[in-house]
Coordinates of C-alpha atoms (C1' of nucleotides) in Angstrom, one line a residue:
Chain A
M895 CA -5.0 45.6 -36.2
R896 CA -7.8 43.1 -35.7
D897 CA -11.4 44.1 -36.2
F898 CA -13.8 43.9 -33.2
G899 CA -16.9 44.7 -35.0
I900 CA -16.9 47.9 -33.0
V901 CA -15.1 51.0 -34.0
P902 CA -12.4 52.4 -31.5
T903 CA -14.4 55.6 -30.9
E904 CA -17.4 53.6 -29.7
M905 CA -15.2 51.4 -27.5
S906 CA -13.5 54.4 -25.8
G907 CA -16.9 56.1 -25.5
T908 CA -18.3 53.0 -23.8
L909 CA -15.4 52.9 -21.3
L910 CA -15.7 56.6 -20.5
Q911 CA -19.4 56.1 -19.8
W912 CA -18.5 53.3 -17.4
Y913 CA -15.8 55.5 -15.8
D914 CA -18.3 58.4 -15.3
Q915 CA -20.2 56.1 -13.0
H916 CA -17.5 53.9 -11.4
A917 CA -14.4 56.1 -11.1
R918 CA -12.6 55.4 -7.8
E919 CA -11.9 58.3 -5.5
M920 CA -8.2 59.2 -5.0
P921 CA -6.7 62.2 -3.3
W922 CA -4.9 63.3 -6.5
R923 CA -7.7 62.6 -8.9
V924 CA -10.2 65.2 -10.2
P925 CA -13.5 63.2 -10.5
P926 CA -15.0 63.1 -14.0
S927 CA -18.0 65.2 -13.0
E928 CA -15.6 68.0 -11.9
R929 CA -13.4 67.5 -15.0
L930 CA -16.4 68.0 -17.2
R931 CA -17.2 71.2 -15.3
G932 CA -13.7 72.5 -16.2
V933 CA -11.7 71.8 -13.1
A934 CA -8.1 71.0 -14.0
P935 CA -5.7 68.7 -12.1
D936 CA -2.5 70.1 -10.5
P937 CA 0.4 68.8 -12.6
Y938 CA 2.6 68.6 -9.5
R939 CA 0.1 66.4 -7.7
I940 CA -0.4 64.2 -10.8
W941 CA 3.4 63.8 -11.2
L942 CA 3.9 63.0 -7.5
S943 CA 1.1 60.4 -7.5
E944 CA 2.3 58.8 -10.7
V945 CA 5.9 58.4 -9.4
M946 CA 4.6 57.0 -6.1
L947 CA 2.3 54.6 -8.0
Q948 CA 5.1 53.0 -10.0
Q949 CA 4.9 49.3 -9.1
T950 CA 3.0 50.3 -6.0
T951 CA -0.6 49.9 -5.0
V952 CA -3.1 52.8 -4.6
A953 CA -3.7 51.7 -1.0
A954 CA 0.0 51.9 -0.1
V955 CA 0.4 55.4 -1.8
R956 CA -2.5 57.2 -0.2
D957 CA -0.9 58.2 3.2
Y958 CA 2.5 59.0 1.6
F959 CA 0.8 61.3 -0.9
M960 CA -1.1 63.1 1.8
R961 CA 2.1 63.6 3.9
F962 CA 4.2 64.8 1.0
T963 CA 1.6 67.3 -0.3
T964 CA 0.9 68.6 3.2
R965 CA 4.6 69.1 3.9
W966 CA 5.5 70.3 0.4
P967 CA 2.4 71.8 -1.3
K968 CA 4.2 73.0 -4.4
V969 CA 7.1 71.6 -6.5
T970 CA 9.2 74.5 -5.5
D971 CA 8.7 73.6 -1.8
L972 CA 9.9 70.0 -2.6
A973 CA 12.8 71.3 -4.6
A974 CA 14.0 73.3 -1.6
A975 CA 13.7 70.4 0.8
A976 CA 16.8 68.7 2.4
D977 CA 17.7 65.3 0.8
E978 CA 17.5 63.5 4.1
D979 CA 14.0 64.8 4.9
V980 CA 12.7 63.5 1.6
M981 CA 14.4 60.1 2.0
A982 CA 13.0 59.9 5.5
E983 CA 9.5 60.7 4.3
W984 CA 9.7 58.1 1.6
A985 CA 11.0 55.4 4.0
G986 CA 8.8 52.3 3.8
L987 CA 7.5 52.9 0.3
G988 CA 10.3 51.1 -1.5
Y989 CA 12.2 51.6 -4.7
Y990 CA 14.2 54.4 -3.2
A991 CA 15.7 55.5 -6.5
R992 CA 12.3 57.0 -7.1
A993 CA 12.8 59.3 -4.2
R994 CA 16.2 60.4 -5.3
N995 CA 14.9 61.0 -8.9
L996 CA 11.8 62.8 -7.5
L997 CA 14.1 65.4 -5.8
K998 CA 16.3 65.7 -8.9
C999 CA 13.2 66.2 -11.0
A1000 CA 11.7 68.8 -8.7
R1001 CA 14.9 70.8 -8.7
V1002 CA 15.1 70.7 -12.5
V1003 CA 11.5 71.9 -12.8
A1004 CA 12.1 74.6 -10.2
D1005 CA 15.5 75.7 -11.5
D1006 CA 15.3 75.3 -15.3
H1007 CA 11.5 75.5 -16.0
G1008 CA 10.4 78.3 -13.6
G1009 CA 8.6 75.8 -11.4
V1010 CA 6.2 74.8 -14.2
F1011 CA 6.1 71.2 -15.5
P1012 CA 6.6 70.7 -19.3
D1013 CA 3.2 70.0 -20.9
S1014 CA 4.2 67.5 -23.5
Y1015 CA 5.3 63.9 -23.6
D1016 CA 8.8 64.8 -25.0
G1017 CA 9.3 67.5 -22.4
L1018 CA 8.2 65.2 -19.5
I1019 CA 10.2 62.1 -20.5
A1020 CA 13.4 64.2 -20.5
L1021 CA 13.0 64.6 -16.7
P1022 CA 14.6 62.3 -14.1
G1023 CA 12.4 59.4 -13.0
I1024 CA 9.8 60.0 -15.7
G1025 CA 9.7 57.1 -18.2
P1026 CA 7.4 56.2 -21.1
Y1027 CA 4.4 55.3 -18.8
T1028 CA 4.7 58.3 -16.5
A1029 CA 5.3 60.8 -19.3
A1030 CA 2.1 59.6 -21.1
A1031 CA 0.1 59.6 -17.8
I1032 CA 1.0 63.2 -16.9
A1033 CA 0.6 64.4 -20.5
S1034 CA -2.9 62.9 -20.8
I1035 CA -4.2 63.4 -17.2
A1036 CA -2.8 66.8 -16.4
F1037 CA -2.5 68.4 -19.9
D1038 CA -5.3 66.8 -22.0
R1039 CA -2.9 65.3 -24.5
S1040 CA -3.9 62.2 -26.4
E1041 CA -1.0 60.0 -25.2
T1042 CA -1.3 56.3 -24.6
V1043 CA -0.4 54.9 -21.2
L1044 CA 0.9 51.4 -21.1
D1045 CA 1.2 49.9 -17.6
G1046 CA 0.5 46.4 -16.2
N1047 CA -3.3 47.0 -16.3
V1048 CA -3.4 48.2 -19.9
E1049 CA -1.1 45.3 -21.0
R1050 CA -3.5 42.8 -19.4
V1051 CA -6.6 44.4 -20.9
M1052 CA -5.1 44.7 -24.4
A1053 CA -3.8 41.1 -24.3
R1054 CA -7.3 39.9 -23.4
L1055 CA -9.1 42.1 -25.8
H1056 CA -7.0 40.7 -28.7
D1057 CA -6.5 37.2 -27.2
C1058 CA -2.8 37.8 -27.5
H1059 CA -0.8 34.7 -26.3
E1060 CA 2.7 36.1 -27.0
P1061 CA 4.4 36.4 -23.6
L1062 CA 5.5 39.7 -22.0
P1063 CA 7.8 41.6 -22.2
G1064 CA 8.2 40.6 -25.9
S1065 CA 4.6 41.4 -26.7
K1066 CA 4.8 44.9 -25.3
P1067 CA 5.2 46.8 -28.6
V1068 CA 2.1 45.0 -30.0
L1069 CA 0.1 45.7 -27.0
K1070 CA 1.1 49.3 -27.1
D1071 CA 0.0 49.5 -30.7
Y1072 CA -3.4 48.0 -29.8
A1073 CA -3.7 50.5 -27.0
S1074 CA -2.8 53.5 -29.1
H1075 CA -5.5 52.7 -31.6
L1076 CA -8.1 53.0 -28.8
T1077 CA -6.9 56.2 -27.3
P1078 CA -9.4 59.0 -27.9
D1079 CA -8.7 62.6 -28.8
T1080 CA -11.3 63.8 -26.3
R1081 CA -10.9 63.2 -22.5
P1082 CA -7.6 61.3 -23.0
G1083 CA -6.8 61.7 -19.2
D1084 CA -10.1 60.2 -18.0
Y1085 CA -9.8 57.5 -20.6
A1086 CA -6.3 56.6 -19.4
Q1087 CA -7.5 56.4 -15.8
A1088 CA -10.6 54.4 -17.0
V1089 CA -8.5 51.6 -18.6
M1090 CA -6.4 51.4 -15.5
D1091 CA -9.5 51.3 -13.2
L1092 CA -10.9 48.6 -15.4
G1093 CA -7.8 46.5 -15.0
A1094 CA -7.6 47.1 -11.3
T1095 CA -11.3 46.3 -10.5
I1096 CA -12.8 44.1 -13.3
C1097 CA -10.1 42.8 -15.7
T1098 CA -8.1 41.5 -12.7
P1099 CA -5.1 39.1 -13.0
K1100 CA -6.7 36.0 -11.4
S1101 CA -10.5 36.0 -11.7
P1102 CA -11.7 38.7 -14.0
A1103 CA -15.3 39.8 -13.5
C1104 CA -16.2 39.5 -17.2
G1105 CA -19.9 39.4 -16.5
I1106 CA -19.9 43.1 -15.6
C1107 CA -17.2 44.3 -18.0
P1108 CA -18.1 47.2 -20.3
W1109 CA -15.9 45.7 -22.9
L1110 CA -17.4 42.2 -22.6
S1111 CA -18.7 42.0 -26.2
P1112 CA -15.6 42.9 -28.1
C1113 CA -13.3 40.8 -25.9
Q1114 CA -11.7 38.0 -27.8
A1115 CA -10.2 36.2 -24.8
R1116 CA -13.6 36.1 -23.2
K1117 CA -14.9 34.6 -26.4
S1118 CA -12.1 32.0 -26.3
G1119 CA -12.3 31.4 -22.6
T1120 CA -8.6 32.3 -22.2
A1121 CA -9.0 35.6 -20.3
S1122 CA -7.7 34.3 -16.9
E1123 CA -4.6 32.9 -18.6
L1124 CA -3.6 36.2 -20.1
P1125 CA -1.2 37.9 -20.4
K1126 CA 1.4 35.2 -20.5
K1127 CA 4.8 36.1 -19.1
T1128 CA 8.3 34.7 -19.5
P1129 CA 9.2 32.7 -16.3
K1130 CA 11.4 34.5 -13.9
A1131 CA 14.5 33.2 -12.1
P1132 CA 14.2 31.8 -8.6
K1133 CA 15.3 34.0 -5.7
P1134 CA 18.6 33.1 -4.0
T1135 CA 19.1 33.6 -0.3
R1136 CA 21.9 36.0 0.9
Y1137 CA 23.2 36.2 4.4
G1138 CA 24.8 39.0 6.5
H1139 CA 25.2 40.6 9.9
I1140 CA 23.7 43.8 11.3
Y1141 CA 25.0 45.9 14.1
L1142 CA 22.9 47.9 16.4
A1143 CA 24.8 50.1 18.9
R1144 CA 23.2 52.6 21.3
S1145 CA 24.7 54.8 23.9
E1146 CA 23.5 55.4 27.4
A1147 CA 22.2 58.8 26.2
G1148 CA 20.1 57.0 23.6
D1149 CA 22.1 57.8 20.5
W1150 CA 22.4 55.2 17.8
L1151 CA 25.3 54.5 15.4
L1152 CA 23.8 54.9 11.9
E1153 CA 24.9 54.6 8.3
R1154 CA 23.9 56.6 5.2
R1155 CA 23.9 54.1 2.3
P1156 CA 25.6 55.3 -0.9
D1157 CA 23.2 56.8 -3.5
K1158 CA 23.6 53.9 -6.0
G1159 CA 22.4 50.4 -5.4
L1160 CA 20.1 48.7 -2.9
L1161 CA 18.5 51.0 -0.4
G1162 CA 20.5 53.9 -1.9
G1163 CA 20.5 57.1 0.0
M1164 CA 18.7 55.6 3.0
L1165 CA 19.5 55.7 6.7
C1166 CA 20.3 52.3 8.0
W1167 CA 22.2 50.5 10.7
P1168 CA 25.7 49.3 9.7
T1169 CA 25.8 45.8 8.2
S1170 CA 28.4 43.4 6.9
E1171 CA 28.5 42.6 3.2
W1172 CA 25.6 40.3 2.1
G1173 CA 26.5 37.0 0.4
D1174 CA 26.8 33.3 0.8
A1175 CA 29.1 33.3 3.8
P1176 CA 29.7 36.9 5.0
T1177 CA 32.4 37.7 7.6
D1178 CA 31.4 39.2 11.0
S1179 CA 32.7 42.7 10.6
P1180 CA 31.4 45.1 13.3
P1181 CA 31.8 48.9 12.7
F1182 CA 34.0 49.3 15.9
A1183 CA 35.7 47.1 18.5
A1184 CA 33.5 46.2 21.4
E1185 CA 31.9 43.3 23.2
W1186 CA 29.2 42.6 20.6
Q1187 CA 26.4 40.3 21.7
E1188 CA 24.7 38.2 19.1
L1189 CA 20.9 37.8 19.4
G1190 CA 19.2 34.5 18.7
A1191 CA 16.6 36.0 16.4
E1192 CA 17.4 36.8 12.8
V1193 CA 16.0 39.4 10.5
R1194 CA 14.3 37.9 7.5
H1195 CA 13.3 40.0 4.6
T1196 CA 12.6 39.5 0.9
F1197 CA 13.7 42.0 -1.7
T1198 CA 12.7 42.0 -5.4
H1199 CA 15.3 39.4 -6.5
F1200 CA 16.7 37.7 -3.3
H1201 CA 15.9 36.7 0.2
L1202 CA 18.0 38.1 3.0
I1203 CA 18.8 36.7 6.5
L1204 CA 20.7 39.0 8.9
R1205 CA 22.2 37.9 12.2
V1206 CA 21.6 40.7 14.8
H1207 CA 24.4 42.0 16.9
T1208 CA 24.2 44.6 19.7
A1209 CA 26.7 46.6 21.7
K1210 CA 26.9 49.6 23.9
L1211 CA 28.0 52.7 22.0
P1212 CA 30.8 54.6 23.9
E1213 CA 29.8 58.1 24.9
D1214 CA 33.0 59.4 23.5
Y1215 CA 32.7 57.5 20.2
H1216 CA 33.4 59.4 17.0
P1217 CA 32.7 57.7 13.6
D1218 CA 35.8 57.1 11.6
A1219 CA 34.2 56.2 8.3
P1220 CA 32.5 59.0 6.2
R1221 CA 29.1 57.5 6.0
L1222 CA 28.9 56.5 9.7
M1223 CA 27.2 58.9 12.0
V1224 CA 25.7 59.1 15.5
S1225 CA 21.9 59.7 15.5
R1226 CA 20.5 63.2 15.9
H1227 CA 18.1 63.6 18.8
Q1228 CA 14.9 63.3 16.6
F1229 CA 16.0 60.0 15.1
D1230 CA 13.1 57.6 14.4
P1231 CA 13.2 54.1 13.0
K1232 CA 10.2 55.2 10.8
D1233 CA 12.8 57.1 8.8
M1234 CA 14.4 53.8 7.8
P1235 CA 13.5 51.2 5.2
T1236 CA 11.4 48.2 6.3
V1237 CA 14.2 45.7 6.6
M1238 CA 15.8 48.0 9.2
R1239 CA 12.5 48.5 11.1
K1240 CA 12.4 44.7 11.4
A1241 CA 15.8 44.7 13.0
F1242 CA 14.8 47.4 15.4
K1243 CA 11.7 45.4 16.4
I1244 CA 13.7 42.3 17.0
C1245 CA 16.0 44.3 19.2
R1246 CA 13.3 46.0 21.2
T1247 CA 11.3 42.9 21.8
D1248 CA 14.3 40.9 22.9
K1249 CA 14.4 40.9 26.8
G1250 CA 17.4 41.7 28.9
L1251 CA 19.8 43.2 26.4
G1252 CA 20.0 46.7 27.8
L1253 CA 18.7 48.2 24.6
Chain B
dC1458 C1' 18.3 43.8 -23.2
dA1459 C1' 18.1 41.4 -19.1
dG1460 C1' 19.2 42.6 -14.4
dT1461 C1' 18.5 45.7 -10.6
dC1462 C1' 15.6 47.9 -7.4
dG1463 C1' 11.0 47.4 -2.0
dT1464 C1' 7.1 46.4 0.0
dG1465 C1' 2.6 44.7 1.4
dG1466 C1' -1.5 42.4 0.0
dT1467 C1' -3.7 38.2 -2.3
dT1468 C1' -4.1 33.6 -3.6
Chain C
dT1344 C1' 3.6 29.1 2.5
dA1345 C1' 5.6 30.5 -1.5
dA1346 C1' 4.5 32.7 -5.6
dC1347 C1' 2.4 36.2 -7.7
dC1348 C1' 1.4 40.8 -8.4
dA1349 C1' 1.1 46.5 -8.3
dA1350 C1' -0.3 53.3 -12.3
dG1351 C1' 8.1 51.2 -14.1
dA1352 C1' 12.6 53.5 -14.5
dC1353 C1' 17.3 53.0 -15.2
dT1354 C1' 21.6 50.7 -16.5

DNA sequence: CAGTCGTGGTT
DNA sequence: TAACCAAGACT
């Protein structure tokens, strides 16, 4: 480990002082002033927020967190919820495996741990949907354990502190080692949140605000003028475009033909409209025989690793229609497109704004 | 281990 | 506008 001319204890202390003055407010966070007074965070709320925050911005999580905790105040409440209600409440947040694992985890905690979260890294990482980052985050923030969080923020801060030019993800173990040497024994939770706040507000990806950084003096990349180039990353493959068809059928009574996607794979467990397979040249394969009408507009959506273009088809759903496939269903009365993933909401919007289609 | 898995905001 | 990015986990 390289020497900064400053001992780790002083560096973590400097950052904690900065955090005491600049900590951002979040619905799940206990501010440093209250923490110092002895107020402890609710492990359920820390867990829920950390799962929601995986690859997701604080701004996007806020409202979802408030709705979840209002509807399910305790982990036992969530454990008792119906799968479809949780998936519907998660709709729009993305990475839907998180919602399925969230429910699995809540039920394990409720059924096997008496409704109490494990208070150690090892106990936490054994739970569904909790990986190395989230286990360290919950252990430090909720249980005052000196565990080291390594997320995108910490990786960036460590790469710059040490002027590390080895590209991610290969450099991850080294960066983790750097980070662990700075993790303090006191206030580990506030420290973890402080490094992430630093990365989110000052040590930002594009134009870091080095001039006001509490770690300006020990930063090696700042010294070398390479801060804005770090961390380096291995280039990623270009996104291909896939094509498909989507079928929206509604009855005179206002019921829709819907499909529950299988638990595994893309949009797993989510309520959608039926579609064809997605690929280079998909075949038009409607869910039932009818006079389907093809709309001019297409649904365009970009997922993590491909672009999708769907041709929109509409038809009238017969009043006496009964689904023949297991995962097809006719909507309940309280159906709402808000319960569907974003790509499906786009299809609905196209349908609704298209004039003269009887939908 | 490299691929899979969403979405919205920023540049 | 297209690429990049965000408190990653799972296979």
